[in-house]
mmCIF file of C-alpha atoms in Angstrom:
data_model
loop_
_atom_site.group_PDB
_atom_site.id
_atom_site.type_symbol
_atom_site.label_atom_id
_atom_site.label_comp_id
_atom_site.label_asym_id
_atom_site.label_seq_id
_atom_site.Cartn_x
_atom_site.Cartn_y
_atom_site.Cartn_z
ATOM 1 C CA MET N 1 17.696 7.700 47.800
ATOM 2 C CA LEU N 2 15.915 8.618 44.758
ATOM 3 C CA THR N 3 15.168 5.642 43.216
ATOM 4 C CA VAL N 4 14.702 5.180 39.647
ATOM 5 C CA VAL N 5 11.983 3.053 38.494
ATOM 6 C CA PRO N 6 12.282 1.885 34.825
ATOM 7 C CA GLY N 7 8.396 3.232 33.166
ATOM 8 C CA PRO N 8 7.337 2.193 29.305
ATOM 9 C CA ALA N 9 9.772 5.486 28.140
ATOM 10 C CA THR N 10 12.953 3.149 29.764
ATOM 11 C CA ALA N 11 11.763 -0.327 28.376
ATOM 12 C CA CYS N 12 11.490 0.976 24.868
ATOM 13 C CA ALA N 13 14.882 2.671 24.755
ATOM 14 C CA ARG N 14 16.069 -0.370 26.315
ATOM 15 C CA ARG N 15 14.030 -2.565 24.276
ATOM 16 C CA ARG N 16 14.760 -0.097 20.965
ATOM 17 C CA ASP N 17 18.335 -1.093 21.900
ATOM 18 C CA GLU N 18 18.021 -4.895 21.613
ATOM 19 C CA ILE N 19 16.748 -4.816 18.381
ATOM 20 C CA THR N 20 19.575 -2.873 17.791
ATOM 21 C CA ALA N 21 21.753 -5.415 18.579
ATOM 22 C CA LEU N 22 20.564 -8.246 17.401
ATOM 23 C CA LEU N 23 19.839 -6.997 13.454
ATOM 24 C CA ARG N 24 23.777 -5.905 13.882
ATOM 25 C CA ASN N 25 24.517 -9.343 14.742
ATOM 26 C CA ALA N 26 22.938 -10.920 12.755
ATOM 27 C CA LEU N 27 24.469 -7.989 9.688
ATOM 28 C CA VAL N 28 27.613 -9.578 11.276
ATOM 29 C CA LEU N 29 26.879 -12.766 10.725
ATOM 30 C CA LEU N 30 25.295 -13.094 7.386
ATOM 31 C CA ASP N 31 28.288 -14.187 5.874
ATOM 32 C CA ASN N 32 29.478 -16.825 7.517
ATOM 33 C CA ASP N 33 26.421 -17.867 9.377
ATOM 34 C CA GLY N 34 23.128 -18.206 7.825
ATOM 35 C CA ALA N 35 21.570 -19.814 10.724
ATOM 36 C CA ALA N 36 23.058 -17.778 13.890
ATOM 37 C CA ALA N 37 21.771 -14.494 11.450
ATOM 38 C CA ALA N 38 17.747 -16.845 10.996
ATOM 39 C CA THR N 39 18.011 -17.336 14.939
ATOM 40 C CA CYS N 40 19.419 -13.125 15.692
ATOM 41 C CA LEU N 41 16.360 -11.656 12.558
ATOM 42 C CA GLN N 42 13.660 -13.681 14.175
ATOM 43 C CA ARG N 43 14.034 -13.154 18.119
ATOM 44 C CA ALA N 44 13.936 -9.429 16.163
ATOM 45 C CA ALA N 45 11.321 -9.133 14.685
ATOM 46 C CA ASP N 46 9.767 -11.502 18.244
ATOM 47 C CA MET N 47 10.851 -7.804 19.592
ATOM 48 C CA LEU N 48 9.417 -5.621 17.449
ATOM 49 C CA ARG N 49 5.292 -7.431 17.070
ATOM 50 C CA ASP N 50 5.365 -7.234 21.122
ATOM 51 C CA LEU N 51 6.519 -3.726 20.707
ATOM 52 C CA THR N 52 3.647 -2.547 18.528
ATOM 53 C CA VAL N 53 1.705 -5.570 20.965
ATOM 54 C CA ASP N 54 2.294 -2.808 24.285
ATOM 55 C CA ALA N 55 2.027 0.899 22.637
ATOM 56 C CA PRO N 56 -0.144 2.680 22.927
ATOM 57 C CA PRO N 57 -3.033 3.694 19.948
ATOM 58 C CA LEU N 58 -2.701 6.204 17.780
ATOM 59 C CA THR N 59 -4.708 9.147 18.455
ATOM 60 C CA GLY N 60 -5.442 11.870 15.513
ATOM 61 C CA GLY N 61 -6.778 9.744 13.212
ATOM 62 C CA LEU N 62 -10.107 8.424 11.433
ATOM 63 C CA VAL N 63 -12.659 6.501 12.965
ATOM 64 C CA PRO N 64 -13.168 3.162 11.887
ATOM 65 C CA TRP N 65 -16.604 4.652 10.105
ATOM 66 C CA GLN N 66 -14.146 7.067 8.752
ATOM 67 C CA VAL N 67 -11.933 4.833 7.278
ATOM 68 C CA ARG N 68 -14.744 2.318 5.811
ATOM 69 C CA ARG N 69 -16.618 5.464 3.644
ATOM 70 C CA VAL N 70 -12.779 6.130 2.666
ATOM 71 C CA GLU N 71 -10.962 3.267 1.052
ATOM 72 C CA THR N 72 -15.270 3.186 -0.160
ATOM 73 C CA TYR N 73 -14.978 6.653 -1.472
ATOM 74 C CA ILE N 74 -12.201 5.596 -3.847
ATOM 75 C CA HIS N 75 -12.444 2.900 -4.496
ATOM 76 C CA ASP N 76 -15.637 3.551 -6.757
ATOM 77 C CA HIS N 77 -14.283 6.755 -7.394
ATOM 78 C CA LEU N 78 -10.301 5.625 -9.289
ATOM 79 C CA ALA N 79 -12.055 6.839 -12.871
ATOM 80 C CA ALA N 80 -12.229 9.852 -11.271
ATOM 81 C CA PRO N 81 -10.523 12.402 -10.483
ATOM 82 C CA ILE N 82 -10.347 12.437 -6.843
ATOM 83 C CA ARG N 83 -9.810 15.549 -4.612
ATOM 84 C CA ILE N 84 -9.012 15.341 -0.767
ATOM 85 C CA ARG N 85 -11.039 18.653 0.078
ATOM 86 C CA ASP N 86 -14.677 16.919 -1.243
ATOM 87 C CA VAL N 87 -13.495 12.800 1.100
ATOM 88 C CA ALA N 88 -12.948 15.410 3.749
ATOM 89 C CA VAL N 89 -16.273 16.768 3.130
ATOM 90 C CA LEU N 90 -17.310 13.406 2.639
ATOM 91 C CA VAL N 91 -16.484 12.100 6.539
ATOM 92 C CA ARG N 92 -17.235 15.452 8.529
ATOM 93 C CA LEU N 93 -13.663 16.737 8.878
ATOM 94 C CA SER N 94 -12.175 20.393 6.760
ATOM 95 C CA THR N 95 -8.759 19.765 5.633
ATOM 96 C CA SER N 96 -6.144 20.410 7.030
ATOM 97 C CA TYR N 97 -7.497 18.543 10.276
ATOM 98 C CA PHE N 98 -8.306 15.339 7.191
ATOM 99 C CA SER N 99 -4.682 15.195 5.830
ATOM 100 C CA ARG N 100 -2.838 14.853 9.427
ATOM 101 C CA ALA N 101 -5.904 12.729 10.561
ATOM 102 C CA PHE N 102 -5.223 10.267 6.921
ATOM 103 C CA ARG N 103 -1.435 10.084 7.079
ATOM 104 C CA ILE N 104 -1.804 8.758 10.961
ATOM 105 C CA THR N 105 -4.269 6.340 10.012
ATOM 106 C CA PHE N 106 -2.996 4.923 6.763
ATOM 107 C CA GLY N 107 0.227 5.708 6.945
ATOM 108 C CA VAL N 108 1.523 7.261 3.799
ATOM 109 C CA PRO N 109 -0.605 10.604 2.599
ATOM 110 C CA PHE N 110 -3.675 10.498 0.335
ATOM 111 C CA THR N 111 -1.859 11.671 -2.994
ATOM 112 C CA GLN N 112 0.140 9.274 -2.379
ATOM 113 C CA TYR N 113 -2.539 6.306 -0.966
ATOM 114 C CA VAL N 114 -4.247 6.842 -3.800
ATOM 115 C CA ILE N 115 -2.166 6.684 -6.731
ATOM 116 C CA HIS N 116 -1.414 3.339 -4.882
ATOM 117 C CA GLN N 117 -4.948 2.286 -5.278
ATOM 118 C CA ARG N 118 -4.864 3.360 -8.759
ATOM 119 C CA MET N 119 -1.251 1.213 -9.206
ATOM 120 C CA GLU N 120 -3.132 -1.903 -8.249
ATOM 121 C CA GLN N 121 -5.820 -1.695 -9.893
ATOM 122 C CA ALA N 122 -3.733 -1.253 -13.540
ATOM 123 C CA ARG N 123 -2.445 -4.253 -12.589
ATOM 124 C CA HIS N 124 -5.698 -6.654 -12.098
ATOM 125 C CA LEU N 125 -6.578 -5.012 -15.085
ATOM 126 C CA MET N 126 -3.307 -6.025 -17.629
ATOM 127 C CA THR N 127 -3.447 -9.382 -15.314
ATOM 128 C CA THR N 128 -7.144 -10.197 -16.371
ATOM 129 C CA THR N 129 -7.885 -8.361 -19.554
ATOM 130 C CA ALA N 130 -5.973 -7.898 -22.861
ATOM 131 C CA GLU N 131 -7.458 -3.846 -22.844
ATOM 132 C CA PRO N 132 -4.976 -1.974 -23.965
ATOM 133 C CA LEU N 133 -2.557 0.448 -21.998
ATOM 134 C CA SER N 134 -3.811 3.617 -22.823
ATOM 135 C CA HIS N 135 -7.159 2.385 -22.206
ATOM 136 C CA ILE N 136 -6.271 0.772 -18.687
ATOM 137 C CA ALA N 137 -4.216 4.520 -17.171
ATOM 138 C CA LEU N 138 -8.419 6.249 -18.198
ATOM 139 C CA THR N 139 -9.966 3.416 -16.361
ATOM 140 C CA CYS N 140 -7.787 3.775 -13.673
ATOM 141 C CA GLY N 141 -8.974 7.969 -13.935
ATOM 142 C CA LEU N 142 -4.607 8.435 -14.836
ATOM 143 C CA ALA N 143 -4.877 11.311 -17.914
ATOM 144 C CA ASP N 144 -3.053 9.048 -21.191
ATOM 145 C CA GLN N 145 -0.563 6.242 -21.071
ATOM 146 C CA ALA N 146 2.244 8.586 -20.613
ATOM 147 C CA HIS N 147 1.478 9.246 -17.231
ATOM 148 C CA LEU N 148 -0.530 5.272 -16.603
ATOM 149 C CA THR N 149 4.187 4.725 -17.749
ATOM 150 C CA ARG N 150 5.432 7.480 -14.925
ATOM 151 C CA LEU N 151 3.667 5.836 -12.335
ATOM 152 C CA PHE N 152 3.682 2.819 -13.078
ATOM 153 C CA ARG N 153 7.640 3.019 -13.477
ATOM 154 C CA GLN N 154 7.762 5.297 -10.482
ATOM 155 C CA THR N 155 6.014 2.498 -7.340
ATOM 156 C CA MET N 156 7.205 -0.337 -9.592
ATOM 157 C CA GLY N 157 10.180 0.009 -11.385
ATOM 158 C CA VAL N 158 9.145 -1.114 -14.210
ATOM 159 C CA THR N 159 6.914 -0.121 -17.584
ATOM 160 C CA PRO N 160 3.472 -1.479 -18.015
ATOM 161 C CA ALA N 161 4.596 -2.798 -21.214
ATOM 162 C CA ALA N 162 7.354 -4.731 -18.955
ATOM 163 C CA TRP N 163 5.372 -5.446 -16.121
ATOM 164 C CA ARG N 164 2.443 -7.232 -18.472
ATOM 165 C CA ARG N 165 5.750 -8.787 -20.452
ATOM 166 C CA ARG N 166 6.314 -10.631 -17.583
ATOM 167 C CA ALA N 167 3.353 -11.299 -15.646
ATOM 168 C CA GLN N 168 2.032 -13.604 -18.534
ATOM 169 C CA GLN N 169 5.355 -15.642 -18.584
ATOM 170 C CA GLU N 170 5.058 -16.437 -15.062
ATOM 171 C CA TYR N 171 1.811 -16.822 -15.859
ATOM 172 C CA PRO N 172 0.799 -18.556 -18.904
ATOM 173 C CA ASP N 173 -2.331 -20.219 -18.499
ATOM 174 C CA GLN N 174 -3.849 -16.506 -16.858
ATOM 175 C CA ARG N 175 -4.531 -15.152 -20.075
ATOM 176 C CA PRO N 176 -6.026 -11.483 -20.221
ATOM 177 C CA ARG N 177 -9.631 -12.247 -22.135
ATOM 178 C CA SER N 178 -9.955 -9.296 -24.224
ATOM 179 C CA ARG N 179 -13.839 -7.828 -24.328
ATOM 180 C CA ALA N 180 -13.947 -9.497 -27.373
ATOM 181 C CA ASP N 181 -12.572 -13.187 -25.685
ATOM 182 C CA ALA N 182 -15.880 -12.797 -22.842
ATOM 183 C CA ALA N 183 -18.254 -11.237 -25.546
ATOM 184 C CA ALA N 184 -18.512 -14.236 -27.056
ATOM 185 C CA THR N 185 -18.247 -16.778 -24.189
ATOM 186 C CA GLY N 186 -20.822 -15.009 -22.694
ATOM 187 C CA GLU N 187 -18.709 -14.145 -19.781
ATOM 188 C CA PRO N 188 -18.327 -10.489 -17.548
ATOM 189 C CA GLN N 189 -15.820 -8.883 -17.745
ATOM 190 C CA ALA N 190 -13.343 -7.412 -15.563
ATOM 191 C CA ALA N 191 -14.852 -3.381 -15.319
#
């Protein structure tokens, strides 16, 4: 007689099925019983958290020193073109291996990560300075304001000008400062 001992694969499949059932129940309960739906969603979230704790570590990704070096390089060079081959050389990997390792480590392709970092910097500059969008685009390493607008709309779903207006309306006390305002008060201006 052969006895099947549930291993990690069958236990994982069973948890996945339980989570799927909880999410389906939450969808059904959402319209009628919000509290019960919230309970189902919380249990599913707890199970997912347990799955990630039990998951084996990813292999084939970048090691911690490489991650730090890549993040630092990208942050320090956002105003200039960032080429994947230059970053791969920085961490002593071939371009193709670096591309795969980067995606495993960060969960997104290299180019998408760089664009995201540039959009984050643009958002920061739009909220902390009164610089024109064309200057912010160049500071973030983009070709021009149209390039900023196209990428910003793709990632944020709204144009930079509309996003800036909305941010100023939501946080009127955090008025962006122009270089002239900062120079007059002797305060450093954000780069």
